[in-house]
Coordinates of C-alpha atoms in Angstrom, one line a residue:
Chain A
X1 CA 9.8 89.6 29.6
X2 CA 7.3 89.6 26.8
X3 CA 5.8 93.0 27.6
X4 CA 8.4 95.4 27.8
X5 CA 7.5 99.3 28.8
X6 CA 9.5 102.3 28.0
X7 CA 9.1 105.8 29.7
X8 CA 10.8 108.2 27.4
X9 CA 11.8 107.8 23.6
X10 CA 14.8 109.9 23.4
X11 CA 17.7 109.1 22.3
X12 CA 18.9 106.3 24.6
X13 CA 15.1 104.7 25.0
X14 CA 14.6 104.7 21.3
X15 CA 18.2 103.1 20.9
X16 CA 17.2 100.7 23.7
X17 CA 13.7 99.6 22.0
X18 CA 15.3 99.4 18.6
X19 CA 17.8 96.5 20.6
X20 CA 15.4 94.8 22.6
X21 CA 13.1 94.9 19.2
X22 CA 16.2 93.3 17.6
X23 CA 16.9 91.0 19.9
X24 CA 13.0 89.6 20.6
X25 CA 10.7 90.3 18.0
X26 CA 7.6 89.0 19.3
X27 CA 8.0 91.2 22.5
X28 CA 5.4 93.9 22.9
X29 CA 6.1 97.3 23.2
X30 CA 4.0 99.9 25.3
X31 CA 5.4 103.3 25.2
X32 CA 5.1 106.8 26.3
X33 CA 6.9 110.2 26.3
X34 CA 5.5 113.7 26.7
X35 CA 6.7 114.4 22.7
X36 CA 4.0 113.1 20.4
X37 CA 6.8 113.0 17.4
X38 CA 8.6 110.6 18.9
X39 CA 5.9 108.4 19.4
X40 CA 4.9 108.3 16.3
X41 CA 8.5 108.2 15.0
X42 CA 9.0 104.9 16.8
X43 CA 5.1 103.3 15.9
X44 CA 5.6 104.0 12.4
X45 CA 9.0 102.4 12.7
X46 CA 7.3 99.2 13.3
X47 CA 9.2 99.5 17.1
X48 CA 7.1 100.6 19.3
X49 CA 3.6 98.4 19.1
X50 CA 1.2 100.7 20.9
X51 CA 1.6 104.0 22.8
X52 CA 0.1 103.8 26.6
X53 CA 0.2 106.4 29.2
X54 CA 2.3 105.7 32.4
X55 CA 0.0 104.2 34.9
X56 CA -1.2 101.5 31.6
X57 CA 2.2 100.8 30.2
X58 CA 3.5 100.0 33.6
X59 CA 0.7 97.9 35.0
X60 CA 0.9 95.2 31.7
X61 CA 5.0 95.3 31.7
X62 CA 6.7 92.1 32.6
X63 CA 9.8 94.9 32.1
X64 CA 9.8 98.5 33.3
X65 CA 12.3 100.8 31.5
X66 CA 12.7 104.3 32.9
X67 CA 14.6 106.8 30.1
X68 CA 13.8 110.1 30.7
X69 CA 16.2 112.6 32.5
X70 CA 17.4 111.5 35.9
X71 CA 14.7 113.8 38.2
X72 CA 11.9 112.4 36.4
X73 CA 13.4 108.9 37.1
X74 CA 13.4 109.2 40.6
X75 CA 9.6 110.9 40.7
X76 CA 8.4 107.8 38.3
X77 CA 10.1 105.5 41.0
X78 CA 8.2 107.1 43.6
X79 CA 5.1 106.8 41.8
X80 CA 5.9 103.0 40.8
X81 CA 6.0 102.2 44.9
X82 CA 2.4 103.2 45.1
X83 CA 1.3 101.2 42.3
X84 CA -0.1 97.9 41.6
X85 CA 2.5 96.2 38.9
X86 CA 2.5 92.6 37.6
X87 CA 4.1 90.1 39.9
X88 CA 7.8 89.7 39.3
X89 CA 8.3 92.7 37.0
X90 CA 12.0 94.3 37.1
X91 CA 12.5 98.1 37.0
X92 CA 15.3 99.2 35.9
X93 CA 16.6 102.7 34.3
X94 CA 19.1 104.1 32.1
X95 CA 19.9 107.1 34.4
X96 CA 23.8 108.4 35.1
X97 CA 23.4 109.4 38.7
X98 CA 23.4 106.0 40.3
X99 CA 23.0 107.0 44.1
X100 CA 20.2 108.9 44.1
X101 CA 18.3 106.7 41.8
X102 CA 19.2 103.8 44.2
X103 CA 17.6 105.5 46.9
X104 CA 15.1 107.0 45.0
X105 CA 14.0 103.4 44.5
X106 CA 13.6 102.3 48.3
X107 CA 10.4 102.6 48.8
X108 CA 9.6 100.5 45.6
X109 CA 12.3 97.8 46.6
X110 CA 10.8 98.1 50.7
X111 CA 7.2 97.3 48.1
X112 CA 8.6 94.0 47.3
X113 CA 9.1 95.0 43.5
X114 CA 12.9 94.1 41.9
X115 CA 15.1 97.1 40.7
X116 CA 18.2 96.9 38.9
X117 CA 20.2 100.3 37.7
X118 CA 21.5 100.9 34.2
X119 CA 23.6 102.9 32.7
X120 CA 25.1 102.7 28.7
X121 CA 27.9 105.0 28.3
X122 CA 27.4 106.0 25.1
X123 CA 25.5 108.7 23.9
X124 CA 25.7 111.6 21.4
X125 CA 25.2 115.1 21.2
X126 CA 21.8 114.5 18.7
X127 CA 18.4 113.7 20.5
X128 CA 15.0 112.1 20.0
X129 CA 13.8 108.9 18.9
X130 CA 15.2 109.8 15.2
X131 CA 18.6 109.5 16.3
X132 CA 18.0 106.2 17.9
X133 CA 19.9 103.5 16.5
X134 CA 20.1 99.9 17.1
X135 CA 24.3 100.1 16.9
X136 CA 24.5 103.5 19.0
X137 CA 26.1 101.4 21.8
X138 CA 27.7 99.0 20.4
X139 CA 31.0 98.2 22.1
X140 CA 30.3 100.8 25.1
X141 CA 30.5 100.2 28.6
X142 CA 26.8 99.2 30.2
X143 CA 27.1 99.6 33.4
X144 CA 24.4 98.0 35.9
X145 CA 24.2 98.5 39.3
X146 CA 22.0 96.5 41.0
X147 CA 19.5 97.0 43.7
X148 CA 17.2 93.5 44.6
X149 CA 16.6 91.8 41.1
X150 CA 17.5 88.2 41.2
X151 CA 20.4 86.9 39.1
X152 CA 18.0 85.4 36.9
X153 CA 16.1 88.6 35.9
X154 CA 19.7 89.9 35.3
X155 CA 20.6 87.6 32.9
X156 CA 17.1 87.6 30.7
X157 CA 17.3 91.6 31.0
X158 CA 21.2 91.2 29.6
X159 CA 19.6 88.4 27.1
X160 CA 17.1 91.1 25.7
X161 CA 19.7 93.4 25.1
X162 CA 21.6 91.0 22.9
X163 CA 21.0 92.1 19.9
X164 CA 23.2 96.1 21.0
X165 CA 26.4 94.3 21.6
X166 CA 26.7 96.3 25.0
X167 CA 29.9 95.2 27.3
X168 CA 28.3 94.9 30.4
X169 CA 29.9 96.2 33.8
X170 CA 28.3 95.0 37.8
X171 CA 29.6 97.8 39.6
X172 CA 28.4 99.4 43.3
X173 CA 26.0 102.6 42.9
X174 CA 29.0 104.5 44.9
X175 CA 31.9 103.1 42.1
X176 CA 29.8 103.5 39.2
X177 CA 28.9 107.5 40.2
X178 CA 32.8 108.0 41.2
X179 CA 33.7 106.1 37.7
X180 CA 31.4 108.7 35.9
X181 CA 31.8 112.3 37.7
X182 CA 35.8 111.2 36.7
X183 CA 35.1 110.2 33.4
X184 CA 32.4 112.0 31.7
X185 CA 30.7 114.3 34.0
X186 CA 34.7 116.3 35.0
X187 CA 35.4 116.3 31.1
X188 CA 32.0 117.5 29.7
X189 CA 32.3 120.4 32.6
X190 CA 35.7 121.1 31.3
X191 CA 34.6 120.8 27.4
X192 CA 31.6 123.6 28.3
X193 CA 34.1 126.0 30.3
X194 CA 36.1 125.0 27.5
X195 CA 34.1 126.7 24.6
X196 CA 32.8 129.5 26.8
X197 CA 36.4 130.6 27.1
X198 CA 37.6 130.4 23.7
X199 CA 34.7 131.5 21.4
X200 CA 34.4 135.3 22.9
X201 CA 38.5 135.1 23.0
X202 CA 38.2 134.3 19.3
X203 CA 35.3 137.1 18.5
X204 CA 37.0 139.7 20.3
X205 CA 39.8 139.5 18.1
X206 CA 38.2 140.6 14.6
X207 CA 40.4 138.4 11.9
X208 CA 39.5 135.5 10.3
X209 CA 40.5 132.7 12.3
X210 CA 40.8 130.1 9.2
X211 CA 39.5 126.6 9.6
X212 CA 39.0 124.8 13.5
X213 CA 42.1 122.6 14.1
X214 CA 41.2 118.7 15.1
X215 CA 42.4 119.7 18.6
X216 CA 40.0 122.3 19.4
X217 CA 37.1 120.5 17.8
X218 CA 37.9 117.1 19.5
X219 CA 38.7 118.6 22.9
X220 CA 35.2 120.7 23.1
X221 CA 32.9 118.1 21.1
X222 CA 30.8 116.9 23.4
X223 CA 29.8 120.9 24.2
X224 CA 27.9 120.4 22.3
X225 CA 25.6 117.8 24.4
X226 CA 22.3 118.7 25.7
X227 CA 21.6 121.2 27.9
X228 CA 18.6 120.6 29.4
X229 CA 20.1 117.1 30.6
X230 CA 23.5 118.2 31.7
X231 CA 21.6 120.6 34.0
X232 CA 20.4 117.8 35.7
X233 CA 23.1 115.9 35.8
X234 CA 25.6 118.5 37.1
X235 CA 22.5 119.3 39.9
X236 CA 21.8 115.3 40.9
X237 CA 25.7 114.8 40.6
X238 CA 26.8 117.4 42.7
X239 CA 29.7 115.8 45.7
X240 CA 31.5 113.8 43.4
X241 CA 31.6 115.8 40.4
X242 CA 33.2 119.2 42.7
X243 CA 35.7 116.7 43.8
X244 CA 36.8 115.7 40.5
X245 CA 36.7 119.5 39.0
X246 CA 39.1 120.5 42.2
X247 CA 41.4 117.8 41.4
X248 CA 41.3 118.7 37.7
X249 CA 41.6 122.2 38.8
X250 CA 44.7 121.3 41.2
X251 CA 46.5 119.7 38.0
X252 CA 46.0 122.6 35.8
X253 CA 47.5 125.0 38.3
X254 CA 50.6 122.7 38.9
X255 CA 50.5 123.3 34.5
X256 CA 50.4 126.8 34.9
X257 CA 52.9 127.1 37.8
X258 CA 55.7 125.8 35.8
X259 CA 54.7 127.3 32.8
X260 CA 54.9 130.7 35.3
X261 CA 57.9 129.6 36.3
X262 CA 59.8 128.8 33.0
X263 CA 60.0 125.2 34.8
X264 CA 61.1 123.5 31.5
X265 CA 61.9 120.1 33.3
X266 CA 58.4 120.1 35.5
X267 CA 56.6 121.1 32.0
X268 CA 58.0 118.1 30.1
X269 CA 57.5 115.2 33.4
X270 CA 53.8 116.9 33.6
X271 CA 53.2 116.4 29.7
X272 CA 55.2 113.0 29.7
X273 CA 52.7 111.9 32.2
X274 CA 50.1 112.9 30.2
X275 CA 50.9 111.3 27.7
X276 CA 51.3 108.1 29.2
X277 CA 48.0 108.7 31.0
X278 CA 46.0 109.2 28.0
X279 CA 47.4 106.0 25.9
X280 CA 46.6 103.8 29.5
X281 CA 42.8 105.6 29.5
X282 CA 42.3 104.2 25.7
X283 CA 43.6 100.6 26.8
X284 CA 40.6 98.0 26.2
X285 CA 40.3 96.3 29.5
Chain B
X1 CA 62.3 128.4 -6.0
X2 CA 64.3 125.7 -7.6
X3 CA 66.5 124.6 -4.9
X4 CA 65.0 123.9 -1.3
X5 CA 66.8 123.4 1.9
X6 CA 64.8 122.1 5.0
X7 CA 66.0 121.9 8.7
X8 CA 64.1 119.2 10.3
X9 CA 62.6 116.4 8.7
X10 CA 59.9 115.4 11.7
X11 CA 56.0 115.2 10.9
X12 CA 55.8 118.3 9.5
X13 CA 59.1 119.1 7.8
X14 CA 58.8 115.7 6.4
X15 CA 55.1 116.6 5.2
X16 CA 56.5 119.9 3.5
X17 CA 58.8 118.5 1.9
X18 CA 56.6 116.0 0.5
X19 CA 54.2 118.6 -0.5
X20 CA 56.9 120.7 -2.7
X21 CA 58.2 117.8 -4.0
X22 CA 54.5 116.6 -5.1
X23 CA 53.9 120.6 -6.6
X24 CA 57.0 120.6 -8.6
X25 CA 59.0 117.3 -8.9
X26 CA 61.9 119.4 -10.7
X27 CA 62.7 120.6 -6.9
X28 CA 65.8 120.3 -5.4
X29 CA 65.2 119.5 -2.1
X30 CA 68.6 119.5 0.2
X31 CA 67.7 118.6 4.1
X32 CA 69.5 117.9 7.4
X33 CA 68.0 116.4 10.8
X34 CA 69.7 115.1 13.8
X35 CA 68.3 111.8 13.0
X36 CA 69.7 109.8 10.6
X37 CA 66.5 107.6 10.3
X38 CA 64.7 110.6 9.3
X39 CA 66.8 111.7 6.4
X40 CA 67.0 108.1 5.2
X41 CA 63.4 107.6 4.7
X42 CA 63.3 110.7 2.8
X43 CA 65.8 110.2 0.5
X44 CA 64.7 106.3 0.1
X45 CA 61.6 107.7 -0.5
X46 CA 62.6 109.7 -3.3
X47 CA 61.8 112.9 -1.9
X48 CA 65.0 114.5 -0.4
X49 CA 67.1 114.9 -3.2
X50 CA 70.2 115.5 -1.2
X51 CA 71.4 115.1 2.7
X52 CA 73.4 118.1 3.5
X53 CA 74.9 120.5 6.6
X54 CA 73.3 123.3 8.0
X55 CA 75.6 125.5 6.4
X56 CA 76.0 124.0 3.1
X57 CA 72.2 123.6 2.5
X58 CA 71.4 127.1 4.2
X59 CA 73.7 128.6 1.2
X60 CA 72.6 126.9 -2.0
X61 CA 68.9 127.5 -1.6
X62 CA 66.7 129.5 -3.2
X63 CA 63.9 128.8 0.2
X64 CA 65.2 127.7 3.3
X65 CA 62.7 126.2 5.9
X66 CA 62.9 125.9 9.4
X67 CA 60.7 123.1 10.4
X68 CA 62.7 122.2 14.0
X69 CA 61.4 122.7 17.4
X70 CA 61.0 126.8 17.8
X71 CA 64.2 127.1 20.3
X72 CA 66.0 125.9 17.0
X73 CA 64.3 127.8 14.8
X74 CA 65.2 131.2 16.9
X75 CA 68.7 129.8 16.9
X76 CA 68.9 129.0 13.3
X77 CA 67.7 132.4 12.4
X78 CA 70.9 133.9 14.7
X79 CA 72.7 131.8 12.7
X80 CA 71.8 132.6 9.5
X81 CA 71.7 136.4 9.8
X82 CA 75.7 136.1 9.9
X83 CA 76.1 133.2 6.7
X84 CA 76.5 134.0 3.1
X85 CA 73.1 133.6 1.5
X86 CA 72.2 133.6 -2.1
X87 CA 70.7 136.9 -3.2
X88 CA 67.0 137.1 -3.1
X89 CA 66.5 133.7 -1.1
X90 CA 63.7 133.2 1.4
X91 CA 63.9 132.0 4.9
X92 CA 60.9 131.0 6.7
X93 CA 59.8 128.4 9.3
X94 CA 56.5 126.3 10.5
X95 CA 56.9 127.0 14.4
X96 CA 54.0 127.3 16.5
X97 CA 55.6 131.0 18.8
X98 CA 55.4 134.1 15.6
X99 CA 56.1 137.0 17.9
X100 CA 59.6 135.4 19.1
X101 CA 60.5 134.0 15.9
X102 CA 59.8 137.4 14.6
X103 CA 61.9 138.9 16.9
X104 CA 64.6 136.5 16.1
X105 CA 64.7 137.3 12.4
X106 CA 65.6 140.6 13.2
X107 CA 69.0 140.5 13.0
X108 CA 68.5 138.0 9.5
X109 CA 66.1 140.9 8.0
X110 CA 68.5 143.9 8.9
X111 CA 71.0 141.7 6.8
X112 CA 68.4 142.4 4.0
X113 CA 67.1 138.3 3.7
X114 CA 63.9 138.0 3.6
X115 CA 61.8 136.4 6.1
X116 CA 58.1 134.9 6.1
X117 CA 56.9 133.5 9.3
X118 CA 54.6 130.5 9.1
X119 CA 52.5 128.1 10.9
X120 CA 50.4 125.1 9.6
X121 CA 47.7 123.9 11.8
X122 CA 47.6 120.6 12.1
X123 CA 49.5 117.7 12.9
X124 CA 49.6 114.5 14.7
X125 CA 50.6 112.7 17.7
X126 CA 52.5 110.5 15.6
X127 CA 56.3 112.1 15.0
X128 CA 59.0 111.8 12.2
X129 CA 59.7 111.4 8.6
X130 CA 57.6 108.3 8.3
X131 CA 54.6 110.1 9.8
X132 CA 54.7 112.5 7.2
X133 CA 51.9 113.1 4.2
X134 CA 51.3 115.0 1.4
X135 CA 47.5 115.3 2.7
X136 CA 48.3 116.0 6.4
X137 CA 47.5 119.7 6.4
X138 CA 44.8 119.6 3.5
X139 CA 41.7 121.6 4.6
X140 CA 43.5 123.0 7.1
X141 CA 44.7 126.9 8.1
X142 CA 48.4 127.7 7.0
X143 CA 48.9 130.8 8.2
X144 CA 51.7 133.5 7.2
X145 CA 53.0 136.1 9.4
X146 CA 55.3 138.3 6.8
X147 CA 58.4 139.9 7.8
X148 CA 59.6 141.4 5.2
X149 CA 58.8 139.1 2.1
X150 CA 57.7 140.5 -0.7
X151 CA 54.2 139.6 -2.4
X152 CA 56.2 138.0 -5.0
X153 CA 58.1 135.8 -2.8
X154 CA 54.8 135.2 -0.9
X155 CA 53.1 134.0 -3.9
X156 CA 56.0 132.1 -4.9
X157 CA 55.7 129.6 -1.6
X158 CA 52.1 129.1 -1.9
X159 CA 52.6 128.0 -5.5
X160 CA 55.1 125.6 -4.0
X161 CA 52.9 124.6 -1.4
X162 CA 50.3 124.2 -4.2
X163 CA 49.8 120.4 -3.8
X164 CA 49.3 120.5 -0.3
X165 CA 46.0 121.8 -0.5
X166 CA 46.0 124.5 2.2
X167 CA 44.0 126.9 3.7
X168 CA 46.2 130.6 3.9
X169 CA 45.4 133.3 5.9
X170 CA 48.0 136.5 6.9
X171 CA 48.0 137.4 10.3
X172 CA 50.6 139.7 12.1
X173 CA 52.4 137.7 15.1
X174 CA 50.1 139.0 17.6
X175 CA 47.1 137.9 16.6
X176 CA 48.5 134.3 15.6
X177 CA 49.9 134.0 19.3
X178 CA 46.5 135.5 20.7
X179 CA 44.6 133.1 18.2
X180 CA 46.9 130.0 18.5
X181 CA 46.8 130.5 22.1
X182 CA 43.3 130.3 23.1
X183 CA 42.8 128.0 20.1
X184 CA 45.6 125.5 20.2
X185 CA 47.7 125.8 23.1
X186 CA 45.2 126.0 25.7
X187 CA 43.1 123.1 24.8
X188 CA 46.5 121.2 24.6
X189 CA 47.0 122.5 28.7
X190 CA 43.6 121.5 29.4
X191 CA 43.8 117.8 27.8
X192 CA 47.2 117.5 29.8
X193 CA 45.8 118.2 33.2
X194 CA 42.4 115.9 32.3
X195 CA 44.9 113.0 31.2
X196 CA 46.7 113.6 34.5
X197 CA 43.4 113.8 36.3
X198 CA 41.5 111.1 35.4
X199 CA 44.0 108.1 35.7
X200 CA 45.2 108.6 38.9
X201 CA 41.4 108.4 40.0
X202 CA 40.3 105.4 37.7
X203 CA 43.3 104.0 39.1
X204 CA 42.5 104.0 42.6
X205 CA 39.0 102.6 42.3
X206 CA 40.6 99.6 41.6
X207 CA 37.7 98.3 39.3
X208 CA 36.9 97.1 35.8
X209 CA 35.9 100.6 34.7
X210 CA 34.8 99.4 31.5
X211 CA 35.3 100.5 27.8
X212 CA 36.3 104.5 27.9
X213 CA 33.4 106.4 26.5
X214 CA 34.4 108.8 23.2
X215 CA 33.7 111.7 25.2
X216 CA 36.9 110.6 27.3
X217 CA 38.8 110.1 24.6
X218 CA 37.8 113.2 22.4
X219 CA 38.7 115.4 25.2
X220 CA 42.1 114.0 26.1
X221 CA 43.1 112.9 22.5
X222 CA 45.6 115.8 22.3
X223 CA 47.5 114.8 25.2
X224 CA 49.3 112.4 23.7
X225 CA 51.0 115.3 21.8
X226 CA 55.2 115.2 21.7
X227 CA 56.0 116.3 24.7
X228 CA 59.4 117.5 23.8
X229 CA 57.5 119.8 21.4
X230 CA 54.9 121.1 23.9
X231 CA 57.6 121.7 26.6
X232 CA 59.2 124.6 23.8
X233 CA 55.9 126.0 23.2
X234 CA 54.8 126.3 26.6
X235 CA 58.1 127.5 27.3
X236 CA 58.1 130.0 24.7
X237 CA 54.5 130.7 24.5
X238 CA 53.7 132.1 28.5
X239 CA 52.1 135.4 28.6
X240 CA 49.6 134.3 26.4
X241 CA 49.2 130.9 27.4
X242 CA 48.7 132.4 30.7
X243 CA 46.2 134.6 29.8
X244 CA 44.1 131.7 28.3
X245 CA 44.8 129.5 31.2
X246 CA 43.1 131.9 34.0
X247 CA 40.1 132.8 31.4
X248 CA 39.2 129.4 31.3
X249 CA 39.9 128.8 34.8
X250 CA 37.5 131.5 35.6
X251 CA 34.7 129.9 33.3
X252 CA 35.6 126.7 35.0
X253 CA 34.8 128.5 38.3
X254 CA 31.4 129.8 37.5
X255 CA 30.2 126.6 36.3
X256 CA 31.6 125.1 39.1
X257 CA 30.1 127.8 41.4
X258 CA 26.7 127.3 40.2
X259 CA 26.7 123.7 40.3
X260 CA 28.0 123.8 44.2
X261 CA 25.0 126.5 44.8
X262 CA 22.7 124.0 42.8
X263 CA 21.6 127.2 40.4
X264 CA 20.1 125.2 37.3
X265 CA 19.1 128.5 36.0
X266 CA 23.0 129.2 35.7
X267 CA 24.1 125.6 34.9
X268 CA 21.7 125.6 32.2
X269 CA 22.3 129.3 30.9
X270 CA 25.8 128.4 30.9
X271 CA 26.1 125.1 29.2
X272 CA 23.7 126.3 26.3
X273 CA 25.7 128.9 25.4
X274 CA 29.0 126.3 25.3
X275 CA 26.5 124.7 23.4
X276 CA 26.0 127.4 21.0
X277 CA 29.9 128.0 21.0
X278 CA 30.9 124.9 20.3
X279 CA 28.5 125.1 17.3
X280 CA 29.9 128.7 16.2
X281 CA 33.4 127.2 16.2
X282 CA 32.7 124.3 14.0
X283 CA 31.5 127.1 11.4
X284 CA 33.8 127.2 8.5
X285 CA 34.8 130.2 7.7

């Protein structure tokens, strides 16, 4: 993997060149993404060694990194199938809707070329190859999900990302998109219907509202992620993430039937369990 | 404001008391709590001067705070309304419900004590004495809902409060339910039913679901809130609460609506402008 090719210096490519850059510094870069700033953000940062358009970049790279939004993924695996790319390349992506990426990448896996899904779970609400940072997933989940690379590729893609500290995670497409509609798609949903609720609640009523308390501002933070990804998200994600905002909406109206109901007992075995839940979600596992 | 009796030393009566004792260390501070481990640490820590009864400390102060669960409070204020005070002393409290601990100083202010309502906004998920700090509601909103202090009096206890660094801001008891409401309780409802959400569903996958990404954890920190304490408040806070609860819930249902109708326009229109909330309540004011 000594020619590595990124499409898409935002936030997570940039983050994932810095590593690889990090962890291999003879490795060549060849990058593109339709913001010229970013580009040059990244070649001036010594990164990035030359910028390449798609067909280019993909045609020298031993490595094939796809990290733009999810729906361009899925059209640059389409376009990969009907391309010539150097023997024994590996694809792979840093997309969160792992089922429709996998089949997305069919007909370049039915081409004989080796896929493997990737997903870090780590992120932030800032964007562009400026925010990039060789420590932004540090200690997060990386979740891969493979489709035909050998174990071999696995292992020298895992060895290139050495240098971010990632804990990496083998899970099936369906388990990894049923892991993340539960776990960040439900509560980003929740943290946007969140802020739409309370900010015109707040506005209509005319008084100073003093300083934000931790709660509010730790329970709608990642509102402010970005939109133009979470639309596609929420649209490539659709099945599993209704499922998880019924059940989510299921547990709230048991809340607010025994708060209706005075239910002090129901109340305190709902919050207990809560409670509980929360301190088993921050477990390290 | 020489002598000070407080009824509860938990997180926050603890952190008073800490903060009076740090503005003037001449104080007198004279405190009860059911717990005896509570009033020990306090004194140990040479902060309570003296361990007393309700009654006994409710009639040598010169400011009595209520700093128990609200139910308490409301009783303590029935209480108080038929003991022999000191002239000119001032009753007031920290709970979270100021339109029924309003109402419950009736009876105390047609006595002619005077009562002023107050709520600091912050806290912790840790509980008691030991939890307590002089820095724990720095930077944060105090606010006062006034009974029938006067502006002397009022000054008075923000002078003691001096060392506590705190933000104040008078409110009557309908707009600190509406505020605290949509502000604090809600988003304490909504962590609760994620916590309880989630789990269950991580739990059944039956998986290594890796490490939990912040976003989790932001959203659900809240919920591992007292529970005893949130049981009163939900208990004593409903028509509000309830309010909140089906605003949200109706947010939550548009953005789920246009997700299952795969209406990006909508998804997107609608998560910018969480976006832009989410930004407008991080404003300091």
């Amino acid at each position: 993997m000594e020619t590595v090719f990124i499409n898409g210096l935002g936030l997570i490519g940039a983050t994932m060149a810095r590593i690889i850059k990090a962890s291999n510094p003879t490795v060549t870069i060849l990058a593109t993404d339709f913001n010229q700033e970013n580009l040059d953000y990244m070649v001036d940062a010594g990164v990035v060694t030359t910028v390449t358009d798609f067909t280019t970049g993909a045609s020298q790279a031993d490595l094939i990194i796809l990290a733009t939004p999810v729906s361009a993924i899925r059209e640059s695996l389409n376009d990969l199938a009907t391309m010539a790319l150097k023997p024994g390349v590996l694809v792979t992506d840093v997309g969160s809707s792992k089922e429709s990426i996998l089949a997305a990448a069919q007909p370049l896996m039915a081409a004989g070329v080796h896929f493997l899904g990737g997903h870090p779970m780590a992120g932030s609400h800032l964007t562009g190859s400026a925010n990039g940072r060789l420590d932004l997933l540090a200690n997060h989940s990386f979740f891969l999900i493979n489709g035909n690379a050998t174990p071999t590729q696995i292992k020298a893609y895992q060895d290139l990302l050495g240098a971010g500290q990632l804990h990496f995670s083998e899970l099936t497409a369906s388990q990894h998109d049923q892991l993340v509609s539960a776990t960040s798609h439900l509560p980003h949903a929740v943290a946007f219907a969140l802020a739409n609720a309370i900010l015109p609640k707040i506005k209509a009523m005319d008084i100073d509202p003093g300083i934000p308390a931790g709660g509010l501002l730790d329970t709608t933070r990642i509102a402010k992620a970005d939109p133009d990804m979470w639309t596609a998200i929420f649209t490539s994600e659709r099945a599993d993430l209704l499922e998880q905002i019924d059940g989510f909406q299921d547990q709230l109206d048991r809340l607010r039937t025994a708060i209706a109901n005075e239910d002090q007992a129901s109340i305190h075995t709902q919050v207990q369990a809560a409670n509980q839940a929360r301190r088993e979600l921050e477990q390290p596992r």
